[in-house]
Structures are given as C-alpha cells and as structure tokens.
mmCIF file of C-alpha atoms in Angstrom:
data_model
loop_
_atom_site.group_PDB
_atom_site.id
_atom_site.type_symbol
_atom_site.label_atom_id
_atom_site.label_comp_id
_atom_site.label_asym_id
_atom_site.label_seq_id
_atom_site.Cartn_x
_atom_site.Cartn_y
_atom_site.Cartn_z
ATOM 1 C CA UNK A 1 0.000 0.000 0.000
ATOM 2 C CA UNK A 2 2.883 2.327 0.785
ATOM 3 C CA UNK A 3 4.453 1.358 -2.537
ATOM 4 C CA UNK A 4 1.244 2.256 -4.305
ATOM 5 C CA UNK A 5 1.128 5.576 -2.469
ATOM 6 C CA UNK A 6 4.759 6.181 -3.426
ATOM 7 C CA UNK A 7 4.039 5.402 -7.090
ATOM 8 C CA UNK A 8 1.149 7.867 -7.063
ATOM 9 C CA UNK A 9 3.293 10.593 -5.500
ATOM 10 C CA UNK A 10 6.033 9.955 -8.054
ATOM 11 C CA UNK A 11 3.508 10.210 -10.877
ATOM 12 C CA UNK A 12 2.305 13.515 -9.419
ATOM 13 C CA UNK A 13 5.901 14.706 -9.244
ATOM 14 C CA UNK A 14 6.549 13.778 -12.875
ATOM 15 C CA UNK A 15 3.458 15.746 -13.875
ATOM 16 C CA UNK A 16 4.513 18.782 -11.835
ATOM 17 C CA UNK A 17 8.060 18.571 -13.295
ATOM 18 C CA UNK A 18 6.666 18.802 -16.816
ATOM 19 C CA UNK A 19 4.402 21.696 -15.872
ATOM 20 C CA UNK A 20 7.384 23.547 -14.412
ATOM 21 C CA UNK A 21 9.360 22.781 -17.602
ATOM 22 C CA UNK A 22 6.542 24.220 -19.728
ATOM 23 C CA UNK A 23 6.320 27.382 -17.650
ATOM 24 C CA UNK A 24 10.084 27.948 -17.531
ATOM 25 C CA UNK A 25 10.254 27.740 -21.328
ATOM 26 C CA UNK A 26 7.134 29.905 -21.649
ATOM 27 C CA UNK A 27 8.855 32.465 -19.413
ATOM 28 C CA UNK A 28 11.988 32.283 -21.603
ATOM 29 C CA UNK A 29 9.893 33.092 -24.679
ATOM 30 C CA UNK A 30 8.463 36.169 -22.958
ATOM 31 C CA UNK A 31 11.999 37.224 -21.980
ATOM 32 C CA UNK A 32 13.052 36.863 -25.631
ATOM 33 C CA UNK A 33 10.164 39.063 -26.771
ATOM 34 C CA UNK A 34 11.054 41.694 -24.167
ATOM 35 C CA UNK A 35 14.682 41.420 -25.335
ATOM 36 C CA UNK A 36 13.629 42.118 -28.927
ATOM 37 C CA UNK A 37 11.829 45.308 -27.895
ATOM 38 C CA UNK A 38 14.782 46.382 -25.753
ATOM 39 C CA UNK A 39 17.120 45.684 -28.686
ATOM 40 C CA UNK A 40 15.146 47.966 -30.968
ATOM 41 C CA UNK A 41 15.234 50.679 -28.325
ATOM 42 C CA UNK A 42 18.921 50.043 -27.542
ATOM 43 C CA UNK A 43 18.003 49.417 -23.903
ATOM 44 C CA UNK A 44 20.046 47.280 -21.561
ATOM 45 C CA UNK A 45 18.632 43.792 -21.162
ATOM 46 C CA UNK A 46 19.619 43.389 -17.539
ATOM 47 C CA UNK A 47 17.436 45.517 -15.282
ATOM 48 C CA UNK A 48 18.345 44.961 -11.611
ATOM 49 C CA UNK A 49 15.483 47.162 -10.358
ATOM 50 C CA UNK A 50 12.889 45.157 -12.280
ATOM 51 C CA UNK A 51 14.565 41.913 -11.145
ATOM 52 C CA UNK A 52 14.388 42.988 -7.475
ATOM 53 C CA UNK A 53 10.727 44.022 -7.916
ATOM 54 C CA UNK A 54 9.925 40.611 -9.445
ATOM 55 C CA UNK A 55 11.658 38.772 -6.589
ATOM 56 C CA UNK A 56 9.770 40.863 -3.991
ATOM 57 C CA UNK A 57 6.484 40.202 -5.759
ATOM 58 C CA UNK A 58 7.225 36.467 -5.872
ATOM 59 C CA UNK A 59 8.336 36.135 -2.226
ATOM 60 C CA UNK A 60 5.356 38.225 -1.074
ATOM 61 C CA UNK A 61 3.138 35.527 -2.526
ATOM 62 C CA UNK A 62 5.230 32.663 -1.160
ATOM 63 C CA UNK A 63 3.267 30.413 1.178
ATOM 64 C CA UNK A 64 5.971 27.716 1.491
ATOM 65 C CA UNK A 65 7.065 25.079 2.227
ATOM 66 C CA UNK A 66 10.132 26.653 0.600
ATOM 67 C CA UNK A 67 11.649 29.593 2.474
ATOM 68 C CA UNK A 68 11.832 32.942 0.663
ATOM 69 C CA UNK A 69 15.634 32.634 0.431
ATOM 70 C CA UNK A 70 15.306 29.311 -1.416
ATOM 71 C CA UNK A 71 12.654 30.682 -3.756
ATOM 72 C CA UNK A 72 14.885 33.697 -4.497
ATOM 73 C CA UNK A 73 17.826 31.403 -5.199
ATOM 74 C CA UNK A 74 15.863 29.248 -7.659
ATOM 75 C CA UNK A 75 14.381 32.259 -9.448
ATOM 76 C CA UNK A 76 17.779 33.970 -9.699
ATOM 77 C CA UNK A 77 19.026 30.844 -11.520
ATOM 78 C CA UNK A 78 16.060 31.116 -13.902
ATOM 79 C CA UNK A 79 16.735 34.866 -14.424
ATOM 80 C CA UNK A 80 20.411 34.203 -15.099
ATOM 81 C CA UNK A 81 19.627 31.459 -17.615
ATOM 82 C CA UNK A 82 17.149 33.773 -19.352
ATOM 83 C CA UNK A 83 19.717 36.523 -19.645
ATOM 84 C CA UNK A 84 22.274 34.077 -21.050
ATOM 85 C CA UNK A 85 19.703 32.905 -23.582
ATOM 86 C CA UNK A 86 19.222 36.486 -24.782
ATOM 87 C CA UNK A 87 22.961 36.968 -25.012
ATOM 88 C CA UNK A 88 23.183 33.811 -27.149
ATOM 89 C CA UNK A 89 20.408 35.086 -29.391
ATOM 90 C CA UNK A 90 22.153 38.431 -29.703
ATOM 91 C CA UNK A 91 25.502 36.812 -30.588
ATOM 92 C CA UNK A 92 23.783 34.645 -33.179
ATOM 93 C CA UNK A 93 22.111 37.729 -34.642
ATOM 94 C CA UNK A 94 25.470 39.470 -34.889
ATOM 95 C CA UNK A 95 26.902 36.498 -36.788
ATOM 96 C CA UNK A 96 24.208 36.623 -39.483
ATOM 97 C CA UNK B 1 2.788 51.288 -28.475
ATOM 98 C CA UNK B 2 6.029 49.459 -27.703
ATOM 99 C CA UNK B 3 5.672 50.529 -24.070
ATOM 100 C CA UNK B 4 2.185 49.072 -23.956
ATOM 101 C CA UNK B 5 3.468 45.852 -25.521
ATOM 102 C CA UNK B 6 6.273 45.807 -22.945
ATOM 103 C CA UNK B 7 3.785 46.303 -20.083
ATOM 104 C CA UNK B 8 1.699 43.410 -21.353
ATOM 105 C CA UNK B 9 4.739 41.135 -21.625
ATOM 106 C CA UNK B 10 5.794 42.097 -18.107
ATOM 107 C CA UNK B 11 2.328 41.331 -16.806
ATOM 108 C CA UNK B 12 2.506 37.934 -18.528
ATOM 109 C CA UNK B 13 5.899 37.345 -16.938
ATOM 110 C CA UNK B 14 4.589 38.217 -13.465
ATOM 111 C CA UNK B 15 1.745 35.738 -13.966
ATOM 112 C CA UNK B 16 4.114 32.995 -15.133
ATOM 113 C CA UNK B 17 6.466 33.719 -12.189
ATOM 114 C CA UNK B 18 3.631 33.120 -9.730
ATOM 115 C CA UNK B 19 2.584 29.930 -11.509
ATOM 116 C CA UNK B 20 6.169 28.651 -11.306
ATOM 117 C CA UNK B 21 6.242 29.592 -7.603
ATOM 118 C CA UNK B 22 3.027 27.652 -7.001
ATOM 119 C CA UNK B 23 4.336 24.565 -8.804
ATOM 120 C CA UNK B 24 7.743 24.623 -7.114
ATOM 121 C CA UNK B 25 6.064 24.699 -3.702
ATOM 122 C CA UNK B 26 3.562 22.048 -4.792
ATOM 123 C CA UNK B 27 6.520 19.906 -5.850
ATOM 124 C CA UNK B 28 8.157 20.487 -2.446
ATOM 125 C CA UNK B 29 5.030 19.221 -0.696
ATOM 126 C CA UNK B 30 5.110 16.031 -2.763
ATOM 127 C CA UNK B 31 8.796 15.603 -1.902
ATOM 128 C CA UNK B 32 7.916 15.976 1.789
ATOM 129 C CA UNK B 33 5.243 13.289 1.519
ATOM 130 C CA UNK B 34 7.665 10.951 -0.246
ATOM 131 C CA UNK B 35 10.209 11.751 2.477
ATOM 132 C CA UNK B 36 7.694 10.758 5.171
ATOM 133 C CA UNK B 37 7.150 7.368 3.546
ATOM 134 C CA UNK B 38 10.892 6.860 3.107
ATOM 135 C CA UNK B 39 11.419 7.795 6.761
ATOM 136 C CA UNK B 40 8.999 5.137 7.932
ATOM 137 C CA UNK B 41 10.766 2.588 5.745
ATOM 138 C CA UNK B 42 14.227 3.836 6.767
ATOM 139 C CA UNK B 43 15.055 4.464 3.106
ATOM 140 C CA UNK B 44 17.597 6.991 1.919
ATOM 141 C CA UNK B 45 15.987 10.215 0.773
ATOM 142 C CA UNK B 46 18.497 10.915 -1.975
ATOM 143 C CA UNK B 47 18.021 8.582 -4.909
ATOM 144 C CA UNK B 48 20.448 9.418 -7.739
ATOM 145 C CA UNK B 49 18.919 6.840 -10.107
ATOM 146 C CA UNK B 50 15.441 8.326 -9.720
ATOM 147 C CA UNK B 51 16.891 11.833 -10.069
ATOM 148 C CA UNK B 52 18.639 10.897 -13.327
ATOM 149 C CA UNK B 53 15.442 9.275 -14.619
ATOM 150 C CA UNK B 54 13.471 12.436 -13.794
ATOM 151 C CA UNK B 55 16.013 14.656 -15.566
ATOM 152 C CA UNK B 56 15.947 12.410 -18.657
ATOM 153 C CA UNK B 57 12.162 12.440 -18.682
ATOM 154 C CA UNK B 58 12.143 16.239 -18.382
ATOM 155 C CA UNK B 59 14.766 16.904 -21.083
ATOM 156 C CA UNK B 60 13.085 14.407 -23.412
ATOM 157 C CA UNK B 61 10.033 16.635 -23.294
ATOM 158 C CA UNK B 62 12.017 19.860 -23.636
ATOM 159 C CA UNK B 63 11.050 21.869 -26.711
ATOM 160 C CA UNK B 64 13.105 24.971 -25.823
ATOM 161 C CA UNK B 65 13.978 27.778 -26.047
ATOM 162 C CA UNK B 66 16.122 26.656 -23.109
ATOM 163 C CA UNK B 67 18.798 24.078 -23.934
ATOM 164 C CA UNK B 68 18.647 20.729 -22.116
ATOM 165 C CA UNK B 69 21.780 21.642 -20.129
ATOM 166 C CA UNK B 70 20.090 24.783 -18.788
ATOM 167 C CA UNK B 71 16.903 22.908 -17.931
ATOM 168 C CA UNK B 72 18.971 20.282 -16.095
ATOM 169 C CA UNK B 73 20.823 22.989 -14.190
ATOM 170 C CA UNK B 74 17.603 24.692 -13.030
ATOM 171 C CA UNK B 75 15.971 21.399 -12.031
ATOM 172 C CA UNK B 76 19.074 20.267 -10.141
ATOM 173 C CA UNK B 77 18.791 23.459 -8.069
ATOM 174 C CA UNK B 78 15.140 22.607 -7.357
ATOM 175 C CA UNK B 79 16.084 19.017 -6.440
ATOM 176 C CA UNK B 80 18.848 20.238 -4.128
ATOM 177 C CA UNK B 81 16.542 22.703 -2.388
ATOM 178 C CA UNK B 82 13.940 19.952 -1.932
ATOM 179 C CA UNK B 83 16.484 17.641 -0.350
ATOM 180 C CA UNK B 84 17.645 20.405 2.005
ATOM 181 C CA UNK B 85 14.023 21.038 2.968
ATOM 182 C CA UNK B 86 13.633 17.376 3.928
ATOM 183 C CA UNK B 87 16.857 17.495 5.935
ATOM 184 C CA UNK B 88 15.506 20.532 7.809
ATOM 185 C CA UNK B 89 12.248 18.710 8.498
ATOM 186 C CA UNK B 90 14.169 15.694 9.711
ATOM 187 C CA UNK B 91 16.395 17.772 12.029
ATOM 188 C CA UNK B 92 13.318 19.495 13.464
ATOM 189 C CA UNK B 93 11.703 16.108 14.052
ATOM 190 C CA UNK B 94 14.814 14.936 15.912
ATOM 191 C CA UNK B 95 14.650 17.994 18.171
ATOM 192 C CA UNK B 96 11.075 17.290 19.302
#
C-alpha cells in the first residue's frame, strides 16, 4: 500500500516537473520578446530594479514550504539562464 | 505602443512567475510526503537513479527555447533545495 502511495506521488511529481518545464520555457519566450523590444530601443537587457521588484512580488506571494531565500535562489538561476539565452540570441544575430 | 506591448509582456511574466512559484512549492510538498514514507521505511531520501530518470524524462520533453543543459541545471537546483528542505524537516523532528 505504501508502494502504491509512493508510485502515485512519483507520478504527481513527474506531472509537476513537466508543468514547471513548460512554464520555464514559456517564461523564456516572454523574456526573448522583451529582449527584442529592448534591442530595438537600444536598452540594456539586464534591469536589476525590475529583477528585485519581481523577486519581492514572488516572495510576497510565497506560502511555502520553501523559504523565501530558497525561492529567491531558484528564481535567480532562472533569471540568469534567461539573460544568457538572450545573449546567445544576440551573438547569433550578430553572426548573421 | 512598444511601451504598452512591454507592459503586457511584463504582466505575462509576473503571472508565469507566480505559476512557477506555485508549482515549485507544490513539488516540495510532494517531496515531503515521499520523504515521510521513506522515513517510515528507513530508506535513503536521496536517490540518484530516480533523479537521473526524472532529468531524462524532463529533457526528453524539452522543446526549448532553453537548452537541455540549462533545464537540467535549473531542475538540479530545485532538487537540491527539496532535499535540504527534507533534511531541515528531519532535524526538526529529531529535536522534538
């Protein structure tokens, strides 16, 4: 019975993993679109004020079990990856 | 018009951020439940084979724009945080 319960929880986890994957990539697409606009306006892509505001907004809504510090850490990794993705896109554009 | 477009994209990003937050915490709750079962069965919480299988399953479904390596990196951070959360729970339980 515990094995069955474990299997169910693992299935739930697999489903949640794929939902997170979908959302992270969806977020990356939005970042790319914002990057395109910023490019046209010759704006800097990295905006620490906006990043801080996003983190505050996210942790304000955090109900756990993760601590705010952990949530911030995970999101900073996502932000960093998004910025790197834009830099890749930009380098590729320059090579064309 | 570009500013309006930018505002809309930022609103979308805020929404996606909160959805990711919800799912990451939902995932943490599942990890805690699995940890409880493992505790009762005196099983190790860290299972590298299962972790590798989850990462393969996730990257198999990855359609980008993030590269598989980036997706793996972000998920490994989530896995690590989840494991730390369980260790905290376990330490607290030992203190009771």
